PDB file of C-alpha atoms in Angstrom:
ATOM      1  CA  MET A   1       0.000   0.000   0.000  1.00 84.00           C
ATOM      2  CA  LYS A   2       1.295   3.454  -0.945  1.00 87.00           C
ATOM      3  CA  THR A   3       1.676   6.252   1.626  1.00 91.00           C
ATOM      4  CA  VAL A   4       0.356   9.683   0.626  1.00 90.00           C
ATOM      5  CA  LEU A   5       1.593  12.831   2.367  1.00 89.00           C
ATOM      6  CA  VAL A   6      -1.256  15.301   2.933  1.00 89.00           C
ATOM      7  CA  ASP A   7      -1.497  18.852   4.237  1.00 87.00           C
ATOM      8  CA  ASN A   8      -3.409  19.630   7.442  1.00 88.00           C
ATOM      9  CA  GLN A   9      -6.547  21.090   5.860  1.00 88.00           C
ATOM     10  CA  LYS A  10      -9.766  20.161   7.716  1.00 91.00           C
ATOM     11  CA  ALA A  11     -10.997  18.112   4.754  1.00 91.00           C
ATOM     12  CA  ALA A  12      -8.233  15.628   5.608  1.00 93.00           C
ATOM     13  CA  VAL A  13      -6.920  16.310   9.127  1.00 94.00           C
ATOM     14  CA  LEU A  14      -9.033  17.352  12.120  1.00 94.00           C
ATOM     15  CA  LYS A  15      -6.146  17.555  14.610  1.00 93.00           C
ATOM     16  CA  ASN A  16      -2.379  17.222  14.474  1.00 91.00           C
ATOM     17  CA  ASN A  17      -0.789  17.708  17.882  1.00 89.00           C
ATOM     18  CA  ASN A  18       2.893  16.793  17.848  1.00 79.00           C
ATOM     19  CA  GLY A  19       2.326  13.866  15.530  1.00 78.00           C
ATOM     20  CA  LYS A  20      -0.903  12.686  17.187  1.00 90.00           C
ATOM     21  CA  VAL A  21      -3.144  12.895  14.142  1.00 94.00           C
ATOM     22  CA  VAL A  22      -6.929  12.650  13.957  1.00 95.00           C
ATOM     23  CA  PHE A  23      -8.008  12.249  10.341  1.00 95.00           C
ATOM     24  CA  ASN A  24     -11.377  13.302   8.942  1.00 93.00           C
ATOM     25  CA  SER A  25     -13.538  10.152   8.784  1.00 90.00           C
ATOM     26  CA  GLY A  26     -14.686  11.026   5.252  1.00 90.00           C
ATOM     27  CA  PHE A  27     -11.068  11.340   4.142  1.00 93.00           C
ATOM     28  CA  LEU A  28     -10.298   7.918   5.605  1.00 94.00           C
ATOM     29  CA  LEU A  29     -13.129   6.477   3.506  1.00 93.00           C
ATOM     30  CA  LEU A  30     -11.508   8.079   0.458  1.00 94.00           C
ATOM     31  CA  ALA A  31      -8.119   6.612   1.404  1.00 95.00           C
ATOM     32  CA  ASP A  32      -9.652   3.176   1.861  1.00 95.00           C
ATOM     33  CA  HIS A  33     -11.442   3.380  -1.498  1.00 95.00           C
ATOM     34  CA  TYR A  34      -8.235   4.299  -3.344  1.00 94.00           C
ATOM     35  CA  ASN A  35      -6.060   1.976  -1.231  1.00 93.00           C
ATOM     36  CA  PHE A  36      -3.529   4.405   0.225  1.00 94.00           C
ATOM     37  CA  LEU A  37      -2.274   5.203   3.713  1.00 95.00           C
ATOM     38  CA  PRO A  38      -2.466   8.929   4.576  1.00 94.00           C
ATOM     39  CA  ARG A  39       0.333  10.641   6.493  1.00 92.00           C
ATOM     40  CA  ALA A  40      -0.074  14.211   7.703  1.00 91.00           C
ATOM     41  CA  CYS A  41       2.601  16.865   7.177  1.00 88.00           C
ATOM     42  CA  ARG A  42       4.299  18.315  10.244  1.00 84.00           C
ATOM     43  CA  PRO A  43       2.605  21.618  11.146  1.00 80.00           C
ATOM     44  CA  ARG A  44       4.613  24.741  10.312  1.00 74.00           C
ATOM     45  CA  ARG A  45       7.180  22.727   8.364  1.00 67.00           C
ATOM     46  CA  ALA A  46       6.872  24.076   4.826  1.00 59.00           C
ATOM     47  CA  ARG A  47       9.459  21.682   3.407  1.00 62.00           C
ATOM     48  CA  THR A  48       7.269  18.666   4.191  1.00 66.00           C
ATOM     49  CA  LYS A  49       4.425  20.027   2.046  1.00 64.00           C
ATOM     50  CA  GLY A  50       5.987  19.701  -1.369  1.00 61.00           C
ATOM     51  CA  LYS A  51       4.670  22.336  -3.760  1.00 62.00           C
ATOM     52  CA  VAL A  52       0.954  22.109  -3.090  1.00 60.00           C
ATOM     53  CA  GLU A  53       0.483  25.808  -2.347  1.00 62.00           C
ATOM     54  CA  ARG A  54       2.468  26.804  -5.435  1.00 76.00           C
ATOM     55  CA  MET A  55       0.095  24.744  -7.594  1.00 81.00           C
ATOM     56  CA  VAL A  56      -2.907  26.470  -6.000  1.00 82.00           C
ATOM     57  CA  LYS A  57      -1.364  29.839  -6.834  1.00 86.00           C
ATOM     58  CA  TYR A  58      -0.719  28.728 -10.421  1.00 88.00           C
ATOM     59  CA  LEU A  59      -4.338  27.602 -10.735  1.00 89.00           C
ATOM     60  CA  LYS A  60      -5.650  30.944  -9.477  1.00 90.00           C
ATOM     61  CA  GLU A  61      -3.351  33.044 -11.646  1.00 91.00           C
ATOM     62  CA  ASN A  62      -3.735  31.022 -14.833  1.00 91.00           C
ATOM     63  CA  PHE A  63      -6.877  28.882 -15.078  1.00 92.00           C
ATOM     64  CA  PHE A  64      -9.223  31.281 -13.272  1.00 90.00           C
ATOM     65  CA  VAL A  65      -7.891  34.214 -15.295  1.00 89.00           C
ATOM     66  CA  ARG A  66      -8.725  32.409 -18.545  1.00 88.00           C
ATOM     67  CA  TYR A  67     -12.087  30.998 -17.424  1.00 86.00           C
ATOM     68  CA  ARG A  68     -14.412  33.034 -15.213  1.00 84.00           C
ATOM     69  CA  ARG A  69     -17.932  31.699 -15.828  1.00 86.00           C
ATOM     70  CA  PHE A  70     -19.175  28.157 -15.230  1.00 84.00           C
ATOM     71  CA  ASP A  71     -22.633  26.636 -15.576  1.00 83.00           C
ATOM     72  CA  SER A  72     -22.054  23.694 -13.219  1.00 82.00           C
ATOM     73  CA  PHE A  73     -19.374  21.568 -11.553  1.00 80.00           C
ATOM     74  CA  THR A  74     -19.451  19.349 -14.629  1.00 83.00           C
ATOM     75  CA  HIS A  75     -18.665  22.401 -16.771  1.00 88.00           C
ATOM     76  CA  VAL A  76     -15.792  23.385 -14.443  1.00 89.00           C
ATOM     77  CA  ASN A  77     -14.325  19.885 -14.713  1.00 89.00           C
ATOM     78  CA  GLN A  78     -14.600  19.936 -18.507  1.00 91.00           C
ATOM     79  CA  GLN A  79     -12.791  23.287 -18.662  1.00 92.00           C
ATOM     80  CA  LEU A  80     -10.138  22.035 -16.225  1.00 93.00           C
ATOM     81  CA  GLU A  81      -9.468  18.907 -18.265  1.00 94.00           C
ATOM     82  CA  GLN A  82      -9.043  21.012 -21.394  1.00 93.00           C
ATOM     83  CA  TRP A  83      -6.771  23.505 -19.604  1.00 94.00           C
ATOM     84  CA  ILE A  84      -4.616  20.725 -18.137  1.00 94.00           C
ATOM     85  CA  ALA A  85      -4.187  19.058 -21.535  1.00 94.00           C
ATOM     86  CA  ASP A  86      -3.506  22.278 -23.473  1.00 94.00           C
ATOM     87  CA  VAL A  87      -1.681  24.443 -20.918  1.00 94.00           C
ATOM     88  CA  ALA A  88      -0.651  22.978 -17.561  1.00 93.00           C
ATOM     89  CA  ASP A  89       0.786  19.718 -18.903  1.00 94.00           C
ATOM     90  CA  LYS A  90       2.748  21.520 -21.638  1.00 94.00           C
ATOM     91  CA  ARG A  91       4.734  23.981 -19.490  1.00 92.00           C
ATOM     92  CA  GLU A  92       8.342  23.164 -18.661  1.00 92.00           C
ATOM     93  CA  LEU A  93       9.194  22.581 -14.990  1.00 88.00           C
ATOM     94  CA  ARG A  94      12.423  24.408 -14.191  1.00 87.00           C
ATOM     95  CA  GLN A  95      13.503  21.848 -11.600  1.00 84.00           C
ATOM     96  CA  PHE A  96      13.321  18.931 -14.047  1.00 86.00           C
ATOM     97  CA  LYS A  97      13.647  20.625 -17.441  1.00 92.00           C
ATOM     98  CA  GLU A  98      10.654  18.540 -18.498  1.00 94.00           C
ATOM     99  CA  THR A  99       6.917  19.065 -18.839  1.00 95.00           C
ATOM    100  CA  PRO A 100       4.383  17.439 -16.447  1.00 92.00           C
ATOM    101  CA  GLU A 101       3.272  15.352 -19.408  1.00 94.00           C
ATOM    102  CA  GLN A 102       6.792  13.962 -19.812  1.00 95.00           C
ATOM    103  CA  ARG A 103       7.208  13.404 -16.051  1.00 92.00           C
ATOM    104  CA  PHE A 104       3.928  11.513 -15.878  1.00 93.00           C
ATOM    105  CA  ALA A 105       5.016   9.183 -18.676  1.00 93.00           C
ATOM    106  CA  LEU A 106       8.078   8.258 -16.581  1.00 92.00           C
ATOM    107  CA  GLU A 107       6.198   7.838 -13.292  1.00 91.00           C
ATOM    108  CA  GLN A 108       3.036   6.145 -14.565  1.00 92.00           C
ATOM    109  CA  GLU A 109       4.361   2.594 -14.199  1.00 90.00           C
ATOM    110  CA  HIS A 110       4.884   3.196 -10.458  1.00 88.00           C
ATOM    111  CA  LEU A 111       1.281   4.278  -9.825  1.00 88.00           C
ATOM    112  CA  GLN A 112      -1.467   2.024  -8.512  1.00 86.00           C
ATOM    113  CA  PRO A 113      -4.386   1.328 -10.858  1.00 89.00           C
ATOM    114  CA  LEU A 114      -7.621   3.139 -10.026  1.00 91.00           C
ATOM    115  CA  PRO A 115     -10.580   1.099  -8.743  1.00 93.00           C
ATOM    116  CA  ASP A 116     -13.411   0.277 -11.128  1.00 93.00           C
ATOM    117  CA  THR A 117     -15.783   2.768  -9.472  1.00 92.00           C
ATOM    118  CA  ASP A 118     -15.273   6.408  -8.496  1.00 89.00           C
ATOM    119  CA  PHE A 119     -15.472   7.478  -4.860  1.00 91.00           C
ATOM    120  CA  ASP A 120     -18.970   8.745  -4.070  1.00 87.00           C
ATOM    121  CA  THR A 121     -18.693  12.394  -3.005  1.00 88.00           C
ATOM    122  CA  SER A 122     -22.446  12.918  -2.636  1.00 89.00           C
ATOM    123  CA  TYR A 123     -23.877  14.496   0.512  1.00 89.00           C
ATOM    124  CA  PHE A 124     -25.697  11.820   2.533  1.00 90.00           C
ATOM    125  CA  ASP A 125     -28.613  12.180   4.956  1.00 93.00           C
ATOM    126  CA  ILE A 126     -31.825  10.526   6.170  1.00 95.00           C
ATOM    127  CA  ARG A 127     -35.385  11.841   5.702  1.00 95.00           C
ATOM    128  CA  HIS A 128     -38.813  10.583   6.769  1.00 95.00           C
ATOM    129  CA  VAL A 129     -41.522  10.526   4.102  1.00 94.00           C
ATOM    130  CA  SER A 130     -44.595  12.546   5.113  1.00 94.00           C
ATOM    131  CA  TRP A 131     -48.228  11.367   4.860  1.00 92.00           C
ATOM    132  CA  ASP A 132     -48.545  13.051   1.440  1.00 90.00           C
ATOM    133  CA  SER A 133     -45.440  11.216   0.134  1.00 91.00           C
ATOM    134  CA  TYR A 134     -42.996  14.126   0.116  1.00 93.00           C
ATOM    135  CA  ILE A 135     -39.684  14.769   1.838  1.00 94.00           C
ATOM    136  CA  GLU A 136     -38.181  18.155   2.668  1.00 93.00           C
ATOM    137  CA  VAL A 137     -34.698  19.066   1.475  1.00 92.00           C
ATOM    138  CA  GLY A 138     -33.217  22.548   1.626  1.00 88.00           C
ATOM    139  CA  GLY A 139     -36.539  24.305   2.170  1.00 88.00           C
ATOM    140  CA  ASN A 140     -38.354  22.593  -0.696  1.00 90.00           C
ATOM    141  CA  ARG A 141     -40.403  19.380  -0.945  1.00 91.00           C
ATOM    142  CA  TYR A 142     -39.781  16.467  -3.295  1.00 93.00           C
ATOM    143  CA  SER A 143     -42.083  13.567  -4.116  1.00 92.00           C
ATOM    144  CA  VAL A 144     -41.442   9.949  -3.174  1.00 92.00           C
ATOM    145  CA  PRO A 145     -43.496   6.877  -4.205  1.00 91.00           C
ATOM    146  CA  GLU A 146     -46.701   6.660  -2.188  1.00 89.00           C
ATOM    147  CA  ALA A 147     -45.878   3.220  -0.780  1.00 91.00           C
ATOM    148  CA  LEU A 148     -43.079   4.792   1.294  1.00 93.00           C
ATOM    149  CA  CYS A 149     -45.302   7.187   3.295  1.00 93.00           C
ATOM    150  CA  GLY A 150     -44.171   7.267   6.920  1.00 93.00           C
ATOM    151  CA  GLN A 151     -40.921   5.429   6.228  1.00 94.00           C
ATOM    152  CA  PRO A 152     -37.306   6.618   6.445  1.00 95.00           C
ATOM    153  CA  VAL A 153     -35.396   7.042   3.194  1.00 95.00           C
ATOM    154  CA  SER A 154     -31.792   7.957   2.502  1.00 95.00           C
ATOM    155  CA  ILE A 155     -30.852  10.830   0.225  1.00 94.00           C
ATOM    156  CA  ARG A 156     -27.735  11.630  -1.745  1.00 93.00           C
ATOM    157  CA  ILE A 157     -27.049  15.031  -3.291  1.00 94.00           C
ATOM    158  CA  SER A 158     -24.369  15.283  -5.973  1.00 90.00           C
ATOM    159  CA  LEU A 159     -22.120  18.277  -6.593  1.00 83.00           C
ATOM    160  CA  ASP A 160     -24.345  19.106  -9.564  1.00 83.00           C
ATOM    161  CA  ASP A 161     -27.468  19.289  -7.350  1.00 87.00           C
ATOM    162  CA  GLU A 162     -28.990  15.979  -8.350  1.00 90.00           C
ATOM    163  CA  LEU A 163     -31.122  14.576  -5.521  1.00 93.00           C
ATOM    164  CA  ARG A 164     -31.357  10.775  -5.403  1.00 93.00           C
ATOM    165  CA  ILE A 165     -33.713   9.069  -2.954  1.00 93.00           C
ATOM    166  CA  TYR A 166     -33.174   5.475  -1.794  1.00 94.00           C
ATOM    167  CA  SER A 167     -35.200   2.952   0.175  1.00 92.00           C
ATOM    168  CA  ASN A 168     -33.257  -0.084   1.404  1.00 91.00           C
ATOM    169  CA  GLU A 169     -30.420   0.962  -0.938  1.00 88.00           C
ATOM    170  CA  LYS A 170     -32.763   0.893  -3.962  1.00 90.00           C
ATOM    171  CA  LEU A 171     -33.174   4.095  -5.995  1.00 92.00           C
ATOM    172  CA  VAL A 172     -36.852   5.109  -5.811  1.00 92.00           C
ATOM    173  CA  ALA A 173     -36.851   8.719  -7.077  1.00 91.00           C
ATOM    174  CA  SER A 174     -34.589  11.452  -8.419  1.00 90.00           C
ATOM    175  CA  HIS A 175     -35.010  15.213  -8.783  1.00 92.00           C
ATOM    176  CA  ARG A 176     -33.029  18.339  -9.542  1.00 89.00           C
ATOM    177  CA  LEU A 177     -32.656  20.525  -6.458  1.00 88.00           C
ATOM    178  CA  CYS A 178     -34.708  23.712  -6.741  1.00 84.00           C
ATOM    179  CA  SER A 179     -35.198  26.795  -4.615  1.00 78.00           C
ATOM    180  CA  ALA A 180     -38.222  26.973  -2.330  1.00 72.00           C
ATOM    181  CA  SER A 181     -39.758  29.592  -4.619  1.00 73.00           C
ATOM    182  CA  SER A 182     -39.878  27.005  -7.427  1.00 72.00           C
ATOM    183  CA  GLY A 183     -42.601  25.091  -5.608  1.00 69.00           C
ATOM    184  CA  TRP A 184     -42.926  21.429  -4.743  1.00 72.00           C
ATOM    185  CA  GLN A 185     -41.206  19.029  -7.119  1.00 70.00           C
ATOM    186  CA  THR A 186     -43.392  16.087  -8.157  1.00 73.00           C
ATOM    187  CA  ALA A 187     -42.326  13.123 -10.263  1.00 70.00           C
ATOM    188  CA  HIS A 188     -45.154  10.732  -9.424  1.00 52.00           C
ATOM    189  CA  SER A 189     -48.507  11.666 -10.933  1.00 42.00           C
ATOM    190  CA  ASP A 190     -50.225   8.726  -9.228  1.00 47.00           C
ATOM    191  CA  VAL A 191     -49.721  10.452  -5.879  1.00 45.00           C
ATOM    192  CA  ILE A 192     -51.420  13.630  -7.052  1.00 44.00           C
ATOM    193  CA  ASP A 193     -54.268  11.657  -8.647  1.00 46.00           C
ATOM    194  CA  HIS A 194     -54.792   9.778  -5.390  1.00 48.00           C
ATOM    195  CA  LEU A 195     -54.947  12.953  -3.276  1.00 45.00           C
ATOM    196  CA  PHE A 196     -57.217  14.686  -5.789  1.00 40.00           C
ATOM    197  CA  ALA A 197     -59.661  11.754  -5.798  1.00 46.00           C
ATOM    198  CA  TRP A 198     -59.611  11.625  -1.988  1.00 43.00           C
ATOM    199  CA  ASN A 199     -60.481  15.337  -1.745  1.00 42.00           C
ATOM    200  CA  ILE A 200     -63.373  14.976  -4.215  1.00 38.00           C
ATOM    201  CA  ASP A 201     -64.803  12.044  -2.268  1.00 45.00           C
ATOM    202  CA  GLN A 202     -64.807  14.107   0.892  1.00 44.00           C
TER     203      GLN A 202
END
């Protein structure tokens, strides 16, 4: 198993007191998925951090100067992939007198293969389905199949605001997240028909 040196940002490290490290549980799940052992940098020891901060500066002063508007996280990733291929991977690194593209070709054989599935970065939570077969998420309400009224369901929200609703790990509904002003989001007409018929009968 490879060891990966990481900075002490909260996304990875919750505490680092004289080498006594408490890692973020979500980051440990990531490490387990990609089969690496994380090791935290020593606080206030810049030389142990590699050149992470320099890359962040390069990203801000190059990529974000060229591209300023994005429609979604998917769009950002598409622009980043294009920028990396056309710009970042083509520049010469003074330390090596080679481009990142050339360095990667040399180092690739030493890298571990990626797993078959990507790590799931979706936000996870639990909701209870109301009597009218809706759940509340972010101030708005989203429909769930009528058979699940009164039951708990799990939700996952992607970086692109796709809401997926699961019952016993089975996908039962999906929606796009909307603001509260957009009104309730319904994807099951049978629920509305049922409530409408019930109101008429009364």
